[in-house]
Tab-separated table of C-alpha atoms in Angstrom:
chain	number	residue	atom	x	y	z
A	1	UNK	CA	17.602	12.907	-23.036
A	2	UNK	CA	14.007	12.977	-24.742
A	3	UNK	CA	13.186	16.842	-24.785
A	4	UNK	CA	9.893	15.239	-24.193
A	5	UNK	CA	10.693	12.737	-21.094
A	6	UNK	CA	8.278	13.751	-17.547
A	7	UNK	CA	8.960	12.902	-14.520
A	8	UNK	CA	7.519	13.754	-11.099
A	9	UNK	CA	6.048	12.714	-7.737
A	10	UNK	CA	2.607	10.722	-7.510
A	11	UNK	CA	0.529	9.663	-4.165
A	12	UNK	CA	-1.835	7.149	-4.262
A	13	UNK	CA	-4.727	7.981	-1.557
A	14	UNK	CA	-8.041	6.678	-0.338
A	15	UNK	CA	-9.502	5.099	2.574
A	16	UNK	CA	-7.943	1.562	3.973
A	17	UNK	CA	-8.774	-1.674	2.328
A	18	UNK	CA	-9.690	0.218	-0.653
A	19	UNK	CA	-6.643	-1.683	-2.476
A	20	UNK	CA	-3.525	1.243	-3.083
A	21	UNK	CA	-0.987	-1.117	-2.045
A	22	UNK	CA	-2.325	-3.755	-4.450
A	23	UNK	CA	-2.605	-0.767	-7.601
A	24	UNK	CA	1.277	0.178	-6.845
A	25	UNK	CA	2.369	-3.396	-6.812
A	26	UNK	CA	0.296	-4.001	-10.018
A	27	UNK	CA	1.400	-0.636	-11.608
A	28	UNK	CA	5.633	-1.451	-10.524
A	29	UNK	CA	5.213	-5.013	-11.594
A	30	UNK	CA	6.585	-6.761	-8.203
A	31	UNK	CA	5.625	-6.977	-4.661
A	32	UNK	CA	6.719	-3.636	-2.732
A	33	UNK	CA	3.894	-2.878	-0.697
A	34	UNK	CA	1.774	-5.355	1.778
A	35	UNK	CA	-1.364	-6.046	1.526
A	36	UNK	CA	-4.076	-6.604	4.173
A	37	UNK	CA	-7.988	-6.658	4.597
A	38	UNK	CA	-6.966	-5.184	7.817
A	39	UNK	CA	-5.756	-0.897	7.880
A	40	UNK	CA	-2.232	0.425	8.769
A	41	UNK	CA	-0.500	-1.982	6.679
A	42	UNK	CA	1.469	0.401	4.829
A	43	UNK	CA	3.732	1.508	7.176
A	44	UNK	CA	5.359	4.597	5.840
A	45	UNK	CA	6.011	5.998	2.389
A	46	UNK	CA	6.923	3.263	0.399
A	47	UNK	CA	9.001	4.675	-2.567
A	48	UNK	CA	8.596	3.350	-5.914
A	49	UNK	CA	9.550	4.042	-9.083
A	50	UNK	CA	8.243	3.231	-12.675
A	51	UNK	CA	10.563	4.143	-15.669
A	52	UNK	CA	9.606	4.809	-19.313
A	53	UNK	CA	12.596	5.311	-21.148
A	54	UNK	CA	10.693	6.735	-23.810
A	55	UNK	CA	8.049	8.567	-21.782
A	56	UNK	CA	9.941	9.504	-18.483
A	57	UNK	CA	9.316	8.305	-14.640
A	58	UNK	CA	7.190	8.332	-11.852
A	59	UNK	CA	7.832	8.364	-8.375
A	60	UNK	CA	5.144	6.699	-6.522
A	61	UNK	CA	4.898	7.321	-2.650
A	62	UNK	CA	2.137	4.917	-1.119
A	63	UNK	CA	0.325	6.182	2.216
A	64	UNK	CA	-1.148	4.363	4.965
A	65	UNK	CA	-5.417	4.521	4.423
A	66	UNK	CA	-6.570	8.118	5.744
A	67	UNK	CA	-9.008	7.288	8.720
A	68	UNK	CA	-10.080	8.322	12.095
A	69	UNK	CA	-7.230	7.897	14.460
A	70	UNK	CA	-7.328	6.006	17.569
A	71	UNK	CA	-4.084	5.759	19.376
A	72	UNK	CA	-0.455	7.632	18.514
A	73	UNK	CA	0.043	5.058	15.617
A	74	UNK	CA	-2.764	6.100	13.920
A	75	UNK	CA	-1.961	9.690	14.637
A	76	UNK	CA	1.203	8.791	12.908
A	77	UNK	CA	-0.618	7.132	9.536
A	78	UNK	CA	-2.629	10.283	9.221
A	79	UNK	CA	-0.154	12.648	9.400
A	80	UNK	CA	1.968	10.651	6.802
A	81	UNK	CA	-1.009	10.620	4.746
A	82	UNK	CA	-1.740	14.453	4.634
A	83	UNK	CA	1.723	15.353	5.006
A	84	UNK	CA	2.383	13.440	1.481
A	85	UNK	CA	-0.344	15.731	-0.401
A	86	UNK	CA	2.036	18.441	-0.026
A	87	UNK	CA	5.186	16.474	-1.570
A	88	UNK	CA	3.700	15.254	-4.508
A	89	UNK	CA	2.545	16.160	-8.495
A	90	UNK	CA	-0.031	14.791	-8.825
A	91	UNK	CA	-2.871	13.086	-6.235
A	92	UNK	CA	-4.435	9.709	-7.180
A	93	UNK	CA	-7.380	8.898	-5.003
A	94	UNK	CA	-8.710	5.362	-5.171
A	95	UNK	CA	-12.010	4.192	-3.936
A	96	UNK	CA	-14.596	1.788	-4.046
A	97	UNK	CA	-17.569	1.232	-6.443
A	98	UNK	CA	-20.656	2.774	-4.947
A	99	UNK	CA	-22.652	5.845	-5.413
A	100	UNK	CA	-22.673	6.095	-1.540
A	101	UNK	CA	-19.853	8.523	-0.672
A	102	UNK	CA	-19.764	8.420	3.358
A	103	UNK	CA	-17.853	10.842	6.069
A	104	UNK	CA	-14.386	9.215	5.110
A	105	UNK	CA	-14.723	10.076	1.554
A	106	UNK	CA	-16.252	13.515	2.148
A	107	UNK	CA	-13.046	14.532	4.702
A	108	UNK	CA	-10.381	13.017	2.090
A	109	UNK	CA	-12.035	15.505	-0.201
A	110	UNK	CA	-12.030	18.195	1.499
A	111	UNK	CA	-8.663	17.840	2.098
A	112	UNK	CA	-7.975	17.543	-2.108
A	113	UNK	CA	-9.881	21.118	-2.155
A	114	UNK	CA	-7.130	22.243	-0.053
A	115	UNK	CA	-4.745	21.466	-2.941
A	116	UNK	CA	-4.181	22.756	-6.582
A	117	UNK	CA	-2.915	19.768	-7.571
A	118	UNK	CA	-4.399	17.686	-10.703
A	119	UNK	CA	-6.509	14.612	-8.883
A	120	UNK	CA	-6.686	11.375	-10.908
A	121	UNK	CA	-9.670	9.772	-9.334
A	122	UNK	CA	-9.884	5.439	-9.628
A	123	UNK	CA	-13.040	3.758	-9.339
A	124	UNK	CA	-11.591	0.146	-7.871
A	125	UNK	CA	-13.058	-3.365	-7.488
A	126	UNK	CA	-14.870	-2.684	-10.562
A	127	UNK	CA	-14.223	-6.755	-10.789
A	128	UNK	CA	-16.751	-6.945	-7.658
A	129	UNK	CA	-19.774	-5.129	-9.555
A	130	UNK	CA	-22.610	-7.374	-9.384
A	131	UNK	CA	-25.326	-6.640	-11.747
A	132	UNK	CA	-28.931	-8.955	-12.719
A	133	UNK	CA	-28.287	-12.015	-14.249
A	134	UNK	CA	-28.805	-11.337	-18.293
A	135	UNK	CA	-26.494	-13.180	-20.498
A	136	UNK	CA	-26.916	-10.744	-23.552
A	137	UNK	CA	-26.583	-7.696	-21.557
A	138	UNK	CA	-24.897	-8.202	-18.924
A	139	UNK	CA	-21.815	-6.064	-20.153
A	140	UNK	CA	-24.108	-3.390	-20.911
A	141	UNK	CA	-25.191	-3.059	-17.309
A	142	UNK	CA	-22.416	-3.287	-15.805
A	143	UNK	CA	-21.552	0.068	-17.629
A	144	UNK	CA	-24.202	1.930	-16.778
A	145	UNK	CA	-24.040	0.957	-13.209
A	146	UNK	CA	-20.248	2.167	-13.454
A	147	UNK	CA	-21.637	5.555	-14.968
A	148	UNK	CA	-23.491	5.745	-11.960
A	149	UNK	CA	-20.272	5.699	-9.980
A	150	UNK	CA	-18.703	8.088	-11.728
A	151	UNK	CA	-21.800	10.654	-11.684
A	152	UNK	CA	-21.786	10.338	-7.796
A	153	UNK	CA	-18.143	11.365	-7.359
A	154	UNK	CA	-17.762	13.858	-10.387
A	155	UNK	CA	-20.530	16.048	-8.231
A	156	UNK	CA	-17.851	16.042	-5.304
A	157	UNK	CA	-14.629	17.480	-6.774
A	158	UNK	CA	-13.556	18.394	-10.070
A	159	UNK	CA	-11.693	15.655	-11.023
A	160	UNK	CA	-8.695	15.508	-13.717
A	161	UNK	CA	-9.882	12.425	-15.193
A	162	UNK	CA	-11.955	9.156	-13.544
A	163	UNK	CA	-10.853	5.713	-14.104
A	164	UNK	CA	-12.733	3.014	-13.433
A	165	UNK	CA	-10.286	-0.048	-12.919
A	166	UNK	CA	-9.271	-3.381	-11.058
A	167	UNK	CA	-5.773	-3.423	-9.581
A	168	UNK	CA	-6.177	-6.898	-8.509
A	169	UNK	CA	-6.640	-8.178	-11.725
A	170	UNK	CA	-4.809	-5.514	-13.960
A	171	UNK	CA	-7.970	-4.166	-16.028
A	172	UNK	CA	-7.293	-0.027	-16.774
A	173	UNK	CA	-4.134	-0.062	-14.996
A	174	UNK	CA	-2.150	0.940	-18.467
A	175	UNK	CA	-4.305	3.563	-18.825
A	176	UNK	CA	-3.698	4.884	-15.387
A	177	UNK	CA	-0.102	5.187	-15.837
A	178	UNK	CA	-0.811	7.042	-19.439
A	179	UNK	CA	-3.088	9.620	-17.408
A	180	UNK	CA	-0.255	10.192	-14.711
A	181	UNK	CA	1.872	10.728	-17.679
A	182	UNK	CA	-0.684	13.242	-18.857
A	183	UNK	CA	0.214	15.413	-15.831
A	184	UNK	CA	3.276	14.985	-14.732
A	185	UNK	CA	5.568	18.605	-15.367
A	186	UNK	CA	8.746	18.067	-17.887
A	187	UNK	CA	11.749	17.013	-15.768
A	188	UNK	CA	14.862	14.879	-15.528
A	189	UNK	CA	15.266	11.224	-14.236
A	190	UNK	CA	15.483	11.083	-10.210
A	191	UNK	CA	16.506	7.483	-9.908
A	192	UNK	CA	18.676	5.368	-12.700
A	193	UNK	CA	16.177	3.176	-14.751
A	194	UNK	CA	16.795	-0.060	-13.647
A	195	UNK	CA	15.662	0.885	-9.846
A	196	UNK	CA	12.490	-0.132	-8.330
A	197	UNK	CA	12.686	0.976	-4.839
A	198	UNK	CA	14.385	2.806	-2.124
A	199	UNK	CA	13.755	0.848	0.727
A	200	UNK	CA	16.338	-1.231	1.740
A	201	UNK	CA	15.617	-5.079	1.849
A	202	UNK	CA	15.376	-5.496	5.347
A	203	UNK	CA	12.718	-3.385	5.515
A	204	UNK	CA	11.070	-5.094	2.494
A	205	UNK	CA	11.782	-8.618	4.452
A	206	UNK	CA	10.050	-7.499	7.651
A	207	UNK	CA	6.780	-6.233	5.488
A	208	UNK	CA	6.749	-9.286	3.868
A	209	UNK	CA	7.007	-11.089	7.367
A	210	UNK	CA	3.615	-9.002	8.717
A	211	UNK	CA	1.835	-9.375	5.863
A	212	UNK	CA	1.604	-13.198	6.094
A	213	UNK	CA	0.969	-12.683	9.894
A	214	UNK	CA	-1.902	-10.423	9.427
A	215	UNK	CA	-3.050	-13.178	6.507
A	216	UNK	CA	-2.543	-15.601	8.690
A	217	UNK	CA	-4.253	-14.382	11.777
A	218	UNK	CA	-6.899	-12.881	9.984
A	219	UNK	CA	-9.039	-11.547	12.358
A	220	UNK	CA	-8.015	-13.298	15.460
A	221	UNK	CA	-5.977	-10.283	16.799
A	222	UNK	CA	-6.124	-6.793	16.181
A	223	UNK	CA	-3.828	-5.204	13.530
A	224	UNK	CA	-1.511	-3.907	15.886
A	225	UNK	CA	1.812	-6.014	15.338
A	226	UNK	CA	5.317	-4.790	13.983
A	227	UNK	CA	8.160	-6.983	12.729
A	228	UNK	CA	11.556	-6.211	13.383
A	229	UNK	CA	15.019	-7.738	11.631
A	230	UNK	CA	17.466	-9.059	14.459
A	231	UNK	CA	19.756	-10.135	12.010
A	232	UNK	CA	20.234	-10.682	8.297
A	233	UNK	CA	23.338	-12.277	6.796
A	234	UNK	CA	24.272	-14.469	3.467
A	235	UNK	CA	26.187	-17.583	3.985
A	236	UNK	CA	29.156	-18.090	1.955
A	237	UNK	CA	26.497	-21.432	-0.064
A	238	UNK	CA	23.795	-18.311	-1.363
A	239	UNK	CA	21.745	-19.265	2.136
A	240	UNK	CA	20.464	-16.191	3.685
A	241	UNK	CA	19.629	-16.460	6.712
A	242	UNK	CA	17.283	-14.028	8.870
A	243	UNK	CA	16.211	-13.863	12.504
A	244	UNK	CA	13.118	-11.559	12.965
A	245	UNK	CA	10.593	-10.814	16.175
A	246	UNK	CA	6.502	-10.659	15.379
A	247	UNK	CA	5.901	-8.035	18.170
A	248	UNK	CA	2.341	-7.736	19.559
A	249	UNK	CA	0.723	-5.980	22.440
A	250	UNK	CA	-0.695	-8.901	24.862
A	251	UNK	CA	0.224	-11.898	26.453
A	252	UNK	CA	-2.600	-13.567	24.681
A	253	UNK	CA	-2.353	-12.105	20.646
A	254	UNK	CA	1.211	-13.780	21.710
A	255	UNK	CA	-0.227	-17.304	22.306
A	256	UNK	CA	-2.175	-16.585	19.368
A	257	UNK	CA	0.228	-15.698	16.872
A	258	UNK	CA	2.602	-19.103	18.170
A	259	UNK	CA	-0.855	-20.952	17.828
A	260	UNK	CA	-0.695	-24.712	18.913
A	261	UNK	CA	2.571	-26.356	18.957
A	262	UNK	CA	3.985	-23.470	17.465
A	263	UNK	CA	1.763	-23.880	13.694
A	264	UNK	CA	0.408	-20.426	13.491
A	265	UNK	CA	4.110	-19.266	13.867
A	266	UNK	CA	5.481	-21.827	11.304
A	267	UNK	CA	2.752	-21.303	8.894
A	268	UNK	CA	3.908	-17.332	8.689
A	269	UNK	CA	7.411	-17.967	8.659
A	270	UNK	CA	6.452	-20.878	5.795
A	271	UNK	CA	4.639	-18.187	3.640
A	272	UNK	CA	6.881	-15.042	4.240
A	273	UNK	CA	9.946	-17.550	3.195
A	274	UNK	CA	8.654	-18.256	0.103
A	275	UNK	CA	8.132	-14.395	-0.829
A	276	UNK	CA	11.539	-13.642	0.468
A	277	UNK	CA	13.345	-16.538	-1.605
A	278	UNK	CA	11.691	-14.985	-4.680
A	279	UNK	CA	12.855	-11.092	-3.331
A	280	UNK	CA	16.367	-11.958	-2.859
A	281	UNK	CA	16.396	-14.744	-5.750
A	282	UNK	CA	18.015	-17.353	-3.074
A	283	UNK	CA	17.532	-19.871	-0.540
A	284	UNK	CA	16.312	-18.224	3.085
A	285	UNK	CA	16.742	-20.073	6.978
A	286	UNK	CA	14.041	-17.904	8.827
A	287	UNK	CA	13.717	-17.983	12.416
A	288	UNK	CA	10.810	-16.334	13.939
A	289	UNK	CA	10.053	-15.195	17.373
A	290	UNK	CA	7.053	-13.250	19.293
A	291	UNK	CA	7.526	-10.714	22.180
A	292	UNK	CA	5.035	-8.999	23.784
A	293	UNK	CA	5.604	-4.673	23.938
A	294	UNK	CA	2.586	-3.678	25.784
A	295	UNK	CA	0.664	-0.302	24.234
A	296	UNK	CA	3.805	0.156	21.807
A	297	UNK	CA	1.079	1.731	19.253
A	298	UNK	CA	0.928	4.692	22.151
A	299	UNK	CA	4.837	4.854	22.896
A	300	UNK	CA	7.091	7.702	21.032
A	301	UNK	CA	10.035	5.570	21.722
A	302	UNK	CA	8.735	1.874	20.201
A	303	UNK	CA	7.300	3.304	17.367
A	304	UNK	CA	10.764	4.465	16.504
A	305	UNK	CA	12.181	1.542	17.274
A	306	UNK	CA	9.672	-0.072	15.172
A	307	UNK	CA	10.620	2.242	12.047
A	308	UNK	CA	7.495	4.594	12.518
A	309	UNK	CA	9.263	7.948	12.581
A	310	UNK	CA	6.878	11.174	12.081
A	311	UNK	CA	9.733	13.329	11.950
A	312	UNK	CA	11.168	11.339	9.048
């Protein structure tokens, strides 16, 4: 092996909405991790892994956003969160483009002073920068209104290096990876080059399955729905076919999510099939049902059932 090859353990952090799921899918080169305007879409810590041959690995472990918790679920998404900045190498913090750095920001930092770990912090959304109409200068002040940025947060921590970059479309992601490099400790390969994830594809087929739903309902009903796999078996033809259950918390976000004559319902399962034919590179028969689990975000037992497991 390369005398030179790194490898170690990387979070990405920050505040929901503020695109980590979107920067690890963009960084691993597949879908692995929802996506959602709405918070608490990652579920747990999504393992991921990117492999250089020539450079070594990285171990990605996506959180759920760090915010004010509100019921046991949320509970749960903190603790993951904060749990994970003891379990990793290095600490990438993403967050948005402003010079405004509110209460959420100032508590995530104070928990990074906590740590003596190297922080990477990523300016995101740089895309969404809107600066005065000039044709021959616009790119000019777009810089110095990214400078700005940067000035605001560099007085807040003392950062390993700042990034500004766009996960959704890709710009400084290369050099993110090449920074992550920069600190990772020398070490052996953890997972065989060719792997991508650890999760097994159930799981991946019920995250795909809420992610249309909470695209889908947008914000008709309140984030709090779980997906679970009844069944998952290939047919002897390549046809997989899956039976899952949408679970929500009210009779209503039920009649909701079925919508009228049963389109909301066949809209997700349309959209989650097509992600799940290109996952498992095959033909899918997906059958969808809703049941109502009232106040399962606040019940020990369903979250477990639901694959939220703090002692995990």
């Amino acid at each position: 092996m390369n005398a030179n090859f790194k490898s170690g353990f990387v979070t990405l952090i920050g505040r929901p909405n503020v695109g980590k799921s979107t920067l690890m899918n963009q960084l691993i080169g597949q879908k692995i991790a929802i996506t959602s305007k709405k918070p608490q879409t990652t579920r747990n810590r999504i393992q991921t892994v990117y492999t250089d041959t020539d450079r070594g690995q990285i171990v990605f472990l996506d959180t759920p956003g760090i915010h004010k918790a509100k019921n046991k679920l949320g509970e749960y998404m903190v603790t993951v969160a904060e749990r994970t900045l003891q379990d990793v190498d290095v600490i990438v913090w993403l967050v948005e483009p402003s010079t405004f750095i509110g209460a959420g920001e100032q508590h995530i930092a104070e928990q990074l002073r906590k740590s003596n770990l190297p922080v990477i912090l990523v300016i995101n959304k740089i895309d969404t920068v809107k600066v005065q109409e000039d044709i021959n200068k616009t790119d000019t002040v777009k810089k110095e209104e990214v400078l700005l940025f940067i000035d605001a947060y560099r007085k807040l921590l003392d950062f390993a290096e700042i990034i500004p970059a766009s996960a959704l479309h890709g710009d400084n992601t290369d050099t993110i990876i090449d920074m992550i490099f920069k600190y990772l400790p020398y070490g052996p390969m953890f997972y065989d080059e060719d792997t991508v994830t650890d999760q097994p594809e159930r799981q991946i087929v019920a995250e795909i399955i809420r992610e249309k739903a909470l695209h889908a309902l947008d914000e008709e009903i309140p984030h709090g729905i779980a997906v679970t796999i009844e069944s998952m078996k290939q047919r002897k033809n390549g046809i997989t076919d899956i039976e899952a259950t949408i679970i929500c918390e009210r009779d209503s976000h039920k009649g909701i999510i079925i919508g009228k004559g049963g389109a909301m319902l066949k809209k997700i399962g349309s959209n989650a099939r097509f992600e799940i034919e290109k996952l498992l590179e095959g033909k899918v028969n997906l059958r969808l049902w809703v049941k109502v689990r009232k106040g399962w975000r606040d019940s020990d037992i369903q979250m477990k059932n639901f694959g939220y497991n703090i002692n995990e």
